[in-house]
Short mmCIF file of C-alpha atoms (C1' of nucleotides) in Angstrom, two decimals:
data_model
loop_
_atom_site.label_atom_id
_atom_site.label_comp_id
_atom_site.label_asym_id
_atom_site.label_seq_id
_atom_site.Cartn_x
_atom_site.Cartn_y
_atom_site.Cartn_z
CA UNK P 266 -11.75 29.36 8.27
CA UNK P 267 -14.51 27.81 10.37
CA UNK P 268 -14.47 24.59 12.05
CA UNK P 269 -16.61 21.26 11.16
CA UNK P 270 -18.96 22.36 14.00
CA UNK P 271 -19.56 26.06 13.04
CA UNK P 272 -19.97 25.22 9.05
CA UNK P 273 -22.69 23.06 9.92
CA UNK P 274 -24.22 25.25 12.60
CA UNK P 275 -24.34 28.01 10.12
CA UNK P 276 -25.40 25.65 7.48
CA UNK P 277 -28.39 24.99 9.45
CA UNK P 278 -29.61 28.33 10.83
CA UNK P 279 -29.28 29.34 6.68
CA UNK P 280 -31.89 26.55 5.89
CA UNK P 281 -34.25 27.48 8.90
CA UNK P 282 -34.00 31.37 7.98
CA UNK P 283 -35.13 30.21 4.17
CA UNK P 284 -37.96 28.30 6.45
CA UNK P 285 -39.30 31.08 8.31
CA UNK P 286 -38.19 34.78 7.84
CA UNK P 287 -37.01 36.50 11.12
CA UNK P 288 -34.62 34.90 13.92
CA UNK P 289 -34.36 31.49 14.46
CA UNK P 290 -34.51 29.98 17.99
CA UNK P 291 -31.28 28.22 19.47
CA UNK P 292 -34.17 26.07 20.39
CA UNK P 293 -34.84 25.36 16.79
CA UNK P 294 -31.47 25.26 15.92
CA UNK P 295 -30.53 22.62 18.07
CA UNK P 296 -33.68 20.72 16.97
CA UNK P 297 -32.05 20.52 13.98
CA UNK P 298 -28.40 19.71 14.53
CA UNK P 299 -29.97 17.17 17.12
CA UNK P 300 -28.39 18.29 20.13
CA UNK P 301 -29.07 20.01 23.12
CA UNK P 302 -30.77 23.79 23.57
CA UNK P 303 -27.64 24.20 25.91
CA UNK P 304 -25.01 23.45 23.03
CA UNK P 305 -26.81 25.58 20.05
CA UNK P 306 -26.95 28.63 22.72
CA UNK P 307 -23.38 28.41 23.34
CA UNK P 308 -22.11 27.77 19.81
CA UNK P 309 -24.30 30.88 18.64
CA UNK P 310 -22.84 32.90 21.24
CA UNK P 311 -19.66 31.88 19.78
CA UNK P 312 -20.53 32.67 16.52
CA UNK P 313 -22.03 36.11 17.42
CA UNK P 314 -18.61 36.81 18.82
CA UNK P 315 -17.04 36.05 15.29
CA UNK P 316 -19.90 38.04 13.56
CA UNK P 317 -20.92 35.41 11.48
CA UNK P 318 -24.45 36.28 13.29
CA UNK P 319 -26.32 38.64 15.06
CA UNK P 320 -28.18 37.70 18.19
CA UNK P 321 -30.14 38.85 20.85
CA UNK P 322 -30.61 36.76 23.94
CA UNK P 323 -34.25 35.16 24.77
CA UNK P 324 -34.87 36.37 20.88
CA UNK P 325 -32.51 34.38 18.66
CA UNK P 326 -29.87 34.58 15.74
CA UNK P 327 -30.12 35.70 12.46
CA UNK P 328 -26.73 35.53 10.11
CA UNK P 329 -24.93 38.46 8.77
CA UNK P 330 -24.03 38.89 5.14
CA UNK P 331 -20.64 37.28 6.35
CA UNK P 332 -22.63 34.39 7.59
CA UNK P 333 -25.03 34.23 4.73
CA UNK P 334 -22.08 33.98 1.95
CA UNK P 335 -20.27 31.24 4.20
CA UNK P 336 -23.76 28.92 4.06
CA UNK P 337 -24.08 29.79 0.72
CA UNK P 338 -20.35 28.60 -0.21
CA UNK P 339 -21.38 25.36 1.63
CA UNK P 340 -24.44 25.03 0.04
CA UNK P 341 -22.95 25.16 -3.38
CA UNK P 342 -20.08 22.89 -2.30
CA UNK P 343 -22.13 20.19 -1.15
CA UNK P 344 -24.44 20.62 -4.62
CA UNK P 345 -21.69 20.42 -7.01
CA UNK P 346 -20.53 17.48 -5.73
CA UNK P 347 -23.92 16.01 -5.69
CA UNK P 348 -24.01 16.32 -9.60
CA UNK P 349 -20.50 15.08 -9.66
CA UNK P 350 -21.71 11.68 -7.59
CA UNK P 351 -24.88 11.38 -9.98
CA UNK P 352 -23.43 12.66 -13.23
CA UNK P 353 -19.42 11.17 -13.15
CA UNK P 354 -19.57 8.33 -10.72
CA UNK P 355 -23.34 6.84 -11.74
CA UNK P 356 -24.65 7.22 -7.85
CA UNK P 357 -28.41 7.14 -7.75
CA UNK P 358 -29.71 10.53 -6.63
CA UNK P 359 -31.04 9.08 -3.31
CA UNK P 360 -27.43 7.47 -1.85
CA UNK P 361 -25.38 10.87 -2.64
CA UNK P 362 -26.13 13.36 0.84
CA UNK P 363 -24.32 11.26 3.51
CA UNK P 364 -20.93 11.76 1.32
CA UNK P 365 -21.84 15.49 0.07
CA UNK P 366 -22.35 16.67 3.68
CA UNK P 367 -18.59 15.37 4.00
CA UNK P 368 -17.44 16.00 0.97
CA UNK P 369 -18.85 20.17 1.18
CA UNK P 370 -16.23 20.39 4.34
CA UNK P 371 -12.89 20.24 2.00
CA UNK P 372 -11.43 23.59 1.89
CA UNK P 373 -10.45 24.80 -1.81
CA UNK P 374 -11.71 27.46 -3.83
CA UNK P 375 -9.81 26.31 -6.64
CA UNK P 376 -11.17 22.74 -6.56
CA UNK P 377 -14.83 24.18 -6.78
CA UNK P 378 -13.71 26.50 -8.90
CA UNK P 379 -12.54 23.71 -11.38
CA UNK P 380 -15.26 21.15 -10.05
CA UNK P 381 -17.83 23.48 -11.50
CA UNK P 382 -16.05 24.06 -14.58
CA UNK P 383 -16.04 20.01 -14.94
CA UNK P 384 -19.59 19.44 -14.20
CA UNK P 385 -20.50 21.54 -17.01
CA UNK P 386 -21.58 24.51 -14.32
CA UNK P 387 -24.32 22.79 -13.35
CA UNK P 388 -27.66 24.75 -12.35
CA UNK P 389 -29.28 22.52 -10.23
CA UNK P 390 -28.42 19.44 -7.97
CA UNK P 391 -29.59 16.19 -8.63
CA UNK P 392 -32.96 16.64 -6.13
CA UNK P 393 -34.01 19.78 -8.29
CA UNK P 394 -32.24 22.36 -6.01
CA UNK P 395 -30.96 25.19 -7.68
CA UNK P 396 -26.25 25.76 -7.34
CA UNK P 397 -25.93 29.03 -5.85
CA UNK P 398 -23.30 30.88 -7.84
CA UNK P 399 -20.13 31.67 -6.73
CA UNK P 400 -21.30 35.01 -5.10
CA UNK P 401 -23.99 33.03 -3.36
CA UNK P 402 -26.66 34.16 -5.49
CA UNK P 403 -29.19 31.59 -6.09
CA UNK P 404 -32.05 31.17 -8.17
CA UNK P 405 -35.29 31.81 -7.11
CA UNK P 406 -37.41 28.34 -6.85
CA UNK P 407 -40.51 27.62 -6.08
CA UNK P 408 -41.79 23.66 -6.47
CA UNK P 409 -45.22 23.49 -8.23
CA UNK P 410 -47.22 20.90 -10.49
CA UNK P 411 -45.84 20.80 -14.05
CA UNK P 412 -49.64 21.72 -14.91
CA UNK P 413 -49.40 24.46 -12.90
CA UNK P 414 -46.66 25.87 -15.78
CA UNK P 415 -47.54 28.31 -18.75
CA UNK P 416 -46.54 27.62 -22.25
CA UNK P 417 -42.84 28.81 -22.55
CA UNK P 418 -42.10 28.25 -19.15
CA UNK P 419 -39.86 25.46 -18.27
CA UNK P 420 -39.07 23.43 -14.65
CA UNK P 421 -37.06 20.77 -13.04
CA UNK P 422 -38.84 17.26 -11.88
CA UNK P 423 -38.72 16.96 -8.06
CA UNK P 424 -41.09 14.48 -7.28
CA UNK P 425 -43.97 12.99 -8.19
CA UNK P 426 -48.20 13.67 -6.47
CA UNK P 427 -48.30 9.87 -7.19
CA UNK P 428 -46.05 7.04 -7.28
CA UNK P 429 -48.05 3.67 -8.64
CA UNK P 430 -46.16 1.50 -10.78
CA UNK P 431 -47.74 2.26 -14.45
CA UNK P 432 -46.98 6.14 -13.73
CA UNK P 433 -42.81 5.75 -13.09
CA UNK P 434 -43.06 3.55 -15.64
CA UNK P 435 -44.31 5.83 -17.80
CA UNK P 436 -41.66 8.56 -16.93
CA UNK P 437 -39.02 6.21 -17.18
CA UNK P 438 -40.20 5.37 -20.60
CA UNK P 439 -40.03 8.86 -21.05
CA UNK P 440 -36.81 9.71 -19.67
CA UNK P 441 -37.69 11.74 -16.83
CA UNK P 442 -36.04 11.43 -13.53
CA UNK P 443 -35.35 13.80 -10.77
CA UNK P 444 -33.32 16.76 -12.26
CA UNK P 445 -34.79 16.06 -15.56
CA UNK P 446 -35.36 19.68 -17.16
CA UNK P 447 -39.07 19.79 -18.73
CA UNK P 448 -39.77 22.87 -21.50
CA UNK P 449 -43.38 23.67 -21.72
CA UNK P 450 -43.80 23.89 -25.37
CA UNK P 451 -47.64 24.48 -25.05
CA UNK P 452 -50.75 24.20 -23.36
CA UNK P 453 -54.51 23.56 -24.60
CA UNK P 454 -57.19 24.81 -22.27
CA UNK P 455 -59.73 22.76 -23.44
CA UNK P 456 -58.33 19.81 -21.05
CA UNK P 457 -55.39 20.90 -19.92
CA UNK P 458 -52.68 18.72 -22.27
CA UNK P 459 -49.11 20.01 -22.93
CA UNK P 460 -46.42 19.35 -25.51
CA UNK P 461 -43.81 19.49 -24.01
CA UNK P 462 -39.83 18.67 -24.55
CA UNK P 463 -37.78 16.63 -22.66
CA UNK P 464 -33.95 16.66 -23.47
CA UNK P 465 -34.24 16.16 -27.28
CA UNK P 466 -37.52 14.83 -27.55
CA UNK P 467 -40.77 16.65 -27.50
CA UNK P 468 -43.97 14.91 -27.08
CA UNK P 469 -47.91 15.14 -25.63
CA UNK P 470 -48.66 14.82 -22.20
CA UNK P 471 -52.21 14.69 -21.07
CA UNK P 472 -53.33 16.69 -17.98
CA UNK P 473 -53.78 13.54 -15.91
CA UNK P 474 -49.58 13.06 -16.19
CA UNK P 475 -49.33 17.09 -15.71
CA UNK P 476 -50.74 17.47 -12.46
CA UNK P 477 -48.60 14.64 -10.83
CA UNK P 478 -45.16 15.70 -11.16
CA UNK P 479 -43.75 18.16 -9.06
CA UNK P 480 -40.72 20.91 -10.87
CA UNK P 481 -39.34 23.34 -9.62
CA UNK P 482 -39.30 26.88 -11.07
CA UNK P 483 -36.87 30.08 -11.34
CA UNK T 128 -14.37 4.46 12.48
CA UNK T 129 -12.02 6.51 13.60
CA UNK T 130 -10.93 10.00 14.12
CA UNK T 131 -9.53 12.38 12.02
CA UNK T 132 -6.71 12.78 14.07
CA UNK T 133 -6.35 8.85 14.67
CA UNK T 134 -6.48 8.52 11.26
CA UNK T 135 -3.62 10.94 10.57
CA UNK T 136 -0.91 9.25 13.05
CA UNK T 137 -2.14 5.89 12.14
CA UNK T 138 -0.76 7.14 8.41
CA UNK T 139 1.96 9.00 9.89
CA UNK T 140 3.62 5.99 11.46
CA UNK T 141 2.43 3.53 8.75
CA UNK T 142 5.02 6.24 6.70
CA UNK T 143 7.79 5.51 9.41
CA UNK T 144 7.26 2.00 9.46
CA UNK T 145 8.26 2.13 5.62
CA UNK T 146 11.29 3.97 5.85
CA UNK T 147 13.27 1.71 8.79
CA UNK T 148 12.10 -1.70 10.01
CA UNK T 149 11.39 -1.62 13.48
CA UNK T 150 9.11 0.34 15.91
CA UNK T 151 8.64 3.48 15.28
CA UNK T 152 9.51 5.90 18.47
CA UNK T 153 7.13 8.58 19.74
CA UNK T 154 9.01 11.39 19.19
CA UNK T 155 9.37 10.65 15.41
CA UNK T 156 6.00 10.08 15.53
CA UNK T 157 5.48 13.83 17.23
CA UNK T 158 8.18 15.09 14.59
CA UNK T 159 6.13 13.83 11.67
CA UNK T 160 2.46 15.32 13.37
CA UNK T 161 4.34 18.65 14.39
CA UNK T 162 3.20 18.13 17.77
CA UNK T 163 4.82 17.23 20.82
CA UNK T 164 6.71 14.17 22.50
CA UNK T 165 3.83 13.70 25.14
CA UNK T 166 0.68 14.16 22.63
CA UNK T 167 2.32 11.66 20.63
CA UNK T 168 2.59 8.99 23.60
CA UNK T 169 -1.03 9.97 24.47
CA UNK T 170 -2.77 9.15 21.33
CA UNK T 171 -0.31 6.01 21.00
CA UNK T 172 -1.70 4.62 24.18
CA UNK T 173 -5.07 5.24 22.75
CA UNK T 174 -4.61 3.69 19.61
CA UNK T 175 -2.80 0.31 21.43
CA UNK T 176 -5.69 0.29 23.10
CA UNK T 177 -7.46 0.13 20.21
CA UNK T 178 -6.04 -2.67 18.69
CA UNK T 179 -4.11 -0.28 15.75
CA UNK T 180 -1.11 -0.92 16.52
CA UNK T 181 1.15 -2.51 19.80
CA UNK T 182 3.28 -0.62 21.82
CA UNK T 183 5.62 -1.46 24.51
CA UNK T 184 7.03 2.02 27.10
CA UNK T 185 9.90 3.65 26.14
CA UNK T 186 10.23 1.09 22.82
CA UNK T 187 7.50 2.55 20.25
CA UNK T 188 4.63 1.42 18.15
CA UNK T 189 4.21 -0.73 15.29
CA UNK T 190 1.11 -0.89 13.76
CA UNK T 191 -1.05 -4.33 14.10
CA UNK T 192 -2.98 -6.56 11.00
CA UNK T 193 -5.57 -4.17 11.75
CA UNK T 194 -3.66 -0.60 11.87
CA UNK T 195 -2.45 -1.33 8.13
CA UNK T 196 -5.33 -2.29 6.66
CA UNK T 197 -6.63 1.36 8.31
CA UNK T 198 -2.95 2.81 6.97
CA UNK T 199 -3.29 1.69 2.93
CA UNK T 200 -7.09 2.26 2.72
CA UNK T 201 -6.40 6.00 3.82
CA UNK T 202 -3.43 6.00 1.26
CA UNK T 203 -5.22 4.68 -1.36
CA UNK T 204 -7.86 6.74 -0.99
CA UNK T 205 -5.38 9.79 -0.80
CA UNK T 206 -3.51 8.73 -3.99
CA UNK T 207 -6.81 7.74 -5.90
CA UNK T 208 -8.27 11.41 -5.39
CA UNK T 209 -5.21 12.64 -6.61
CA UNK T 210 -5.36 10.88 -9.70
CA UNK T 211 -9.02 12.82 -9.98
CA UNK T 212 -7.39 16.38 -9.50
CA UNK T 213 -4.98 15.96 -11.70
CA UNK T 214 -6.43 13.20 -14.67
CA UNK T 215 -9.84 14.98 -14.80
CA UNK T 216 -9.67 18.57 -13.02
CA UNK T 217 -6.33 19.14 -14.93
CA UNK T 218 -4.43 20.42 -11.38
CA UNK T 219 -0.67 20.46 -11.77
CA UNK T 220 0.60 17.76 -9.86
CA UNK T 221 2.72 19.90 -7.42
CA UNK T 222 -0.46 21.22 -6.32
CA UNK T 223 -3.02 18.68 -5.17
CA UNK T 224 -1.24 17.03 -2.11
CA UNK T 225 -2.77 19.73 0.41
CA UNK T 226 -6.23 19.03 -1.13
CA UNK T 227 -5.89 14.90 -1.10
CA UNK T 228 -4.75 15.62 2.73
CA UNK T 229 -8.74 16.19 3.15
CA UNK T 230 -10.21 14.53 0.75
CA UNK T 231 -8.31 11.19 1.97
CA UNK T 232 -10.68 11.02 5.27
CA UNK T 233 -14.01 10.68 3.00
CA UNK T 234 -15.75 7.92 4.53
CA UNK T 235 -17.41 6.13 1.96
CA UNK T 236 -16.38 2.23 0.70
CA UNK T 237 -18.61 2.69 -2.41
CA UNK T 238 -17.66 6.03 -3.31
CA UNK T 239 -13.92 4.86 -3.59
CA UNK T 240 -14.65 1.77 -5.68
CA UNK T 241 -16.57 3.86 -8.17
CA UNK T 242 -14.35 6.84 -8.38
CA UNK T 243 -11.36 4.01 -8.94
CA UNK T 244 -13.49 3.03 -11.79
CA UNK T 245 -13.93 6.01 -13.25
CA UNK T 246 -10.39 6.85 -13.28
CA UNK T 247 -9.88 3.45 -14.86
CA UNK T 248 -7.86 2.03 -11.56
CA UNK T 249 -5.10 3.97 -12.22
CA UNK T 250 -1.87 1.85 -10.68
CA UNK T 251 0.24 4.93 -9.79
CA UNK T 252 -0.58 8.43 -8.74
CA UNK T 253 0.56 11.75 -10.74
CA UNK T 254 3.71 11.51 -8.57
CA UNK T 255 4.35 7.98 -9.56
CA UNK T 256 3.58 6.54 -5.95
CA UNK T 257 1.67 2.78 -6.35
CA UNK T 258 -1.93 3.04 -5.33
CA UNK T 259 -2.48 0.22 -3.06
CA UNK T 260 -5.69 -2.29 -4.15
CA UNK T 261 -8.73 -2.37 -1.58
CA UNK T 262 -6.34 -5.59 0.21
CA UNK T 263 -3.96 -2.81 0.84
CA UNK T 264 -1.56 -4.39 -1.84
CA UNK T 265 1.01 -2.34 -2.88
CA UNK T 266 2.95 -3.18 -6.18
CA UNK T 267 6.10 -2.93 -4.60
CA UNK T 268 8.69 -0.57 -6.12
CA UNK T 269 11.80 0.88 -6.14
CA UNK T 270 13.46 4.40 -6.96
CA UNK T 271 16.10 3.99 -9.74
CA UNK T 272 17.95 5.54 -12.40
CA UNK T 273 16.62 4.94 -15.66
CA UNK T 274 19.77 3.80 -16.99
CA UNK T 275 19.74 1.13 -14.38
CA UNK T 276 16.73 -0.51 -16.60
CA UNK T 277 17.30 -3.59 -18.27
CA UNK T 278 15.75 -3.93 -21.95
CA UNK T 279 11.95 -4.78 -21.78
CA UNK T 280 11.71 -3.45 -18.35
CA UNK T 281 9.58 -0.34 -17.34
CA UNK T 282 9.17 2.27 -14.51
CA UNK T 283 7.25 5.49 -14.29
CA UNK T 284 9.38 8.97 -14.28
CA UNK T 285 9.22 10.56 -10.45
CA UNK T 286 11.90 12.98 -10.88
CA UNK T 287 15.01 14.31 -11.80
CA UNK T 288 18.89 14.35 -10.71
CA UNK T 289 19.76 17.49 -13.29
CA UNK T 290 17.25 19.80 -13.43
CA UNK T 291 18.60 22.77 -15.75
CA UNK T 292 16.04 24.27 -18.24
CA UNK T 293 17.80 22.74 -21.35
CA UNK T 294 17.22 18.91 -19.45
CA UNK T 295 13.31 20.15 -18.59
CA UNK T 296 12.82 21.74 -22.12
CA UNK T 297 14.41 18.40 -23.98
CA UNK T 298 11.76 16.31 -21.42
CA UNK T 299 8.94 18.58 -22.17
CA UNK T 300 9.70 18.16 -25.63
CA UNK T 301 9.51 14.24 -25.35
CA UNK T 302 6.06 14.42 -23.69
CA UNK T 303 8.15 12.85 -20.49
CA UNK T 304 6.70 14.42 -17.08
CA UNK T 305 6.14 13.29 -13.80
CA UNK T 306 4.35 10.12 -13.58
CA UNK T 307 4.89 9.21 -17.38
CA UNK T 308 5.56 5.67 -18.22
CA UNK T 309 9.06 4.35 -19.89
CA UNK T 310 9.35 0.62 -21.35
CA UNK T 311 12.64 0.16 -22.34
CA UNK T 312 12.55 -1.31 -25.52
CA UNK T 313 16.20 -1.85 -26.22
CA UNK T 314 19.75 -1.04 -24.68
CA UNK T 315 23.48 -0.74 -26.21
CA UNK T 316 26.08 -2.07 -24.22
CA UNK T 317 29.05 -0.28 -25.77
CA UNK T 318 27.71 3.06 -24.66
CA UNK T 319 24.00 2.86 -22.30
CA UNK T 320 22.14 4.25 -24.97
CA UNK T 321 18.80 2.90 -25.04
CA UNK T 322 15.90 3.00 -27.22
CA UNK T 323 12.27 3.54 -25.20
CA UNK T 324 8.49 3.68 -25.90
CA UNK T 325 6.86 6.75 -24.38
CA UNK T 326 2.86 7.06 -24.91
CA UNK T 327 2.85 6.06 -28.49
CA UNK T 328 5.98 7.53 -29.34
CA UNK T 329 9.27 5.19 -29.51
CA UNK T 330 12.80 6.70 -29.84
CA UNK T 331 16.57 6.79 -28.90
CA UNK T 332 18.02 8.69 -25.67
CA UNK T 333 21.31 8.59 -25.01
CA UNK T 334 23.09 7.66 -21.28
CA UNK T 335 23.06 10.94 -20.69
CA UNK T 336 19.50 11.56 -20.87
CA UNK T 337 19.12 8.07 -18.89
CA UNK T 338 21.20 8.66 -15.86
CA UNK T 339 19.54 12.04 -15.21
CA UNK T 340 15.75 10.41 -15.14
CA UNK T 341 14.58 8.90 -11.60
CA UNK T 342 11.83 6.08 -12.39
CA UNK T 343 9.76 4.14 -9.84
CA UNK T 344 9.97 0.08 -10.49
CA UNK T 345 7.86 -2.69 -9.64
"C1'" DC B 107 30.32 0.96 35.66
"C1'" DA B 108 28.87 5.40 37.92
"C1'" DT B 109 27.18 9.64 36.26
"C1'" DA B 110 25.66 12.93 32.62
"C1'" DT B 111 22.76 13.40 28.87
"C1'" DT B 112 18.99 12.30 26.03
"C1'" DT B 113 14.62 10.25 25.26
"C1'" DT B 114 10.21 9.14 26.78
"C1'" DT B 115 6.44 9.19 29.93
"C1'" DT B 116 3.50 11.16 33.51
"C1'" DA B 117 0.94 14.70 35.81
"C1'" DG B 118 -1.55 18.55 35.42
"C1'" DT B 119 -3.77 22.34 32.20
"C1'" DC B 120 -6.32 24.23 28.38
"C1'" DT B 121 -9.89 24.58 24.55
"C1'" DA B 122 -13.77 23.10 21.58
"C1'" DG B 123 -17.90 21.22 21.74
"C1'" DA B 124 -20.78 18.19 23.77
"C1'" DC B 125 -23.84 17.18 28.19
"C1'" DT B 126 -27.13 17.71 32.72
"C1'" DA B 127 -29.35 20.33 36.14
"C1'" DA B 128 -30.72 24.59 37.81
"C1'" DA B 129 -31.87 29.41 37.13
"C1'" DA B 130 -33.90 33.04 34.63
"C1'" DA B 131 -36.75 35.05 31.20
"C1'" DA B 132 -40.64 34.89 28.15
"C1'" DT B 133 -45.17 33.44 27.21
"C1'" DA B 134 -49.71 31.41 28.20
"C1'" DT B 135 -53.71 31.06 31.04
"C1'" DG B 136 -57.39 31.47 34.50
"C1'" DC R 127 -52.53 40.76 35.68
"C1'" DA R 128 -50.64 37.21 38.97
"C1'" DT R 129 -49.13 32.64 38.47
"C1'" DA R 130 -48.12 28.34 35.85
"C1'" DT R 131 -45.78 26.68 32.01
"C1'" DT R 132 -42.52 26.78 28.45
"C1'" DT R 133 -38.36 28.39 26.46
"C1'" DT R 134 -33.80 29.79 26.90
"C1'" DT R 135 -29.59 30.60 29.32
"C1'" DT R 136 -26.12 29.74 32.85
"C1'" DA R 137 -23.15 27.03 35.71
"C1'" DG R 138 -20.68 23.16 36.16
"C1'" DT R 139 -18.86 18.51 33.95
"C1'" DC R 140 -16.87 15.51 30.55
"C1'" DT R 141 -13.89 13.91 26.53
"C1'" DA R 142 -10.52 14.32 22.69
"C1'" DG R 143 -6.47 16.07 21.67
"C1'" DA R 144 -3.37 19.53 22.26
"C1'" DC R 145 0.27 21.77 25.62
"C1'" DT R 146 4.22 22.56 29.56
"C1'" DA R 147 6.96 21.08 33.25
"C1'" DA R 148 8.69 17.49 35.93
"C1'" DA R 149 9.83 12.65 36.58
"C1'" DA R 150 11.56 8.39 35.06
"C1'" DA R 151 13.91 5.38 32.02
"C1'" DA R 152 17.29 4.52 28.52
"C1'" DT R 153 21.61 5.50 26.54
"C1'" DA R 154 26.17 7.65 26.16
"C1'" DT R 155 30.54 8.73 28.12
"C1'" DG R 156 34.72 9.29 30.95
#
DNA sequence: CATATTTTTTAGTCTAGACTAAAAAATATG
DNA sequence: CATATTTTTTAGTCTAGACTAAAAAATATG
């Protein structure tokens, strides 16, 4: 059992590892749990003593597979009940991470256990992010422009390239929000329309809508 | 804001207050916080200091205007999450305390009015306790017998004197747990039989069955 | 009611996790 | 490649909240 400190120290050097591959800094580590150089290279000697990471001195730290599965328990913790603050209580998707990064403290396998089984076991968060399974596993995701997709292939809304008015408009008409899944039903290379299905519905998209949303992909 | 472990003796002695009138000394203060005599006087100090609650040497605390308010919204909170383990992630009630101990230090106003909602502002938690309103109102009740009930009078089961399996088995068979509400619909004199509404379900018990049942009263 | 006993506080330490300032190592540059 | 600059670590403090041992106050008792 790790204290507040440590889960989100390791927390953070698991998000700037999927950043950059290699060692992360205690520089950049303390850049990102804004506080002092000084603080990060004493809390990652501490946590190179509890071989939750490996590190060198002058070089940096890289987490062990010990390390790795504790971020990835967080990770998922804080996710789950991201979907349950969207999905259950009606939060809007951009008030929920202050409470999750409490909420992914609280120590209970058996309450994520039976979260997840409540939430339906959720894939992804309510940003698009995939739910790292219960092993830690994750999905592979990689954000792109729905016209960037092939027929058949399918992604979660992230974002949008543009954000006037008359084009949310048109999503919302449409039902699709952040975490909406979109199915790529197919694709005319002519000029670069889609059909494409959105929960129940399927319907024509031109490329001009296509190549402004952002989705994330497996 | 305050500290975990200010929170924790401010709902530790709010807990004292309730059982004997009066200050509440330090060492049953330390005795409730398994901790010492002089960690106890410490954070009292700290937390006079603070406003929470007024404390006079060698007399003991008693928590101000300000140190209840602090006491029932950490309560409510504590009883309102365990309402959510048990209503809608189907824990056992003997199970969720532990879990609620963490969950109760959530900072979040909004996140407590919405999950009240969507539990439908439950009154009582799964061990029958009232869950204060956001004035830190408690409906204010009282551990009784059932047979003590008057006709047309109700309380919510919170335990039992007998406990052998053919007692459990004929409760279990009524659908009458911990936390289950009992109106008493109607009550013979000549021998404390009564007749009571449970869910949906209406039907005779006799005293026997009634002064074996603990129920919590307004 | 003086003294013994119990309760409570005070004084002094310890640890986790923050900080500042200085030292040391790594890297960049003429 | 020697030196200047940047990055990183070390040494020494500080605070919250725990602890032990001793002192002081309150209470019990002959």
């Amino acid at each position: 059992m790790y204290s507040l400190a440590e889960e989100n120290y390791i927390k953070a050097i698991f998000h700037l590892q999927q950043q950059k591959k290699g060692a992360v800094s205690t520089n950049a580590i303390a850049d990102s749990m804004e506080t002092k150089a000084s603080s990060a290279t004493d809390m990652v000697q501490k946590l190179a003593d509890k071989k939750v990471l490996s590190y060198v001195k002058y070089k940096g730290a890289q987490l062990t597979q010990e390390g790795r599965k504790t971020a990835t328990t967080i990770i998922r913790k804080h996710r789950l009940w991201e979907v349950f603050l969207v999905d259950k209580l009606k939060f809007h998707w951009d008030e929920v991470h202050e409470i999750a990064e409490q909420l992914e403290h609280i120590h209970s396998t058996e309450l994520i256990k039976r979260l997840d089984n409540f939430l339906g076991n959720p894939a992804f968060d309510p940003h698009g992010d995939p739910i790292p399974d219960e092993h830690g596993n994750f999905i592979k995701t990689e954000k792109k422009l729905l016209s960037q997709l092939k027929k058949t292939q399918f992604g979660v809304c992230v974002g949008v390239k543009e954000s006037s008015p008359e084009y949310l408009q048109y999503l919302d008409k449409k039902k699709i929000s952040i975490g909406t899944k979109i199915n790529v039903l197919g694709k005319e290379f002519f000029d670069g329309s889609m059909v494409i299905e959105v929960g129940r519905d399927q319907f024509f998209i031109s490329k001009k809508i296509a190549e402004n949303l952002y989705v994330q992909t497996q």
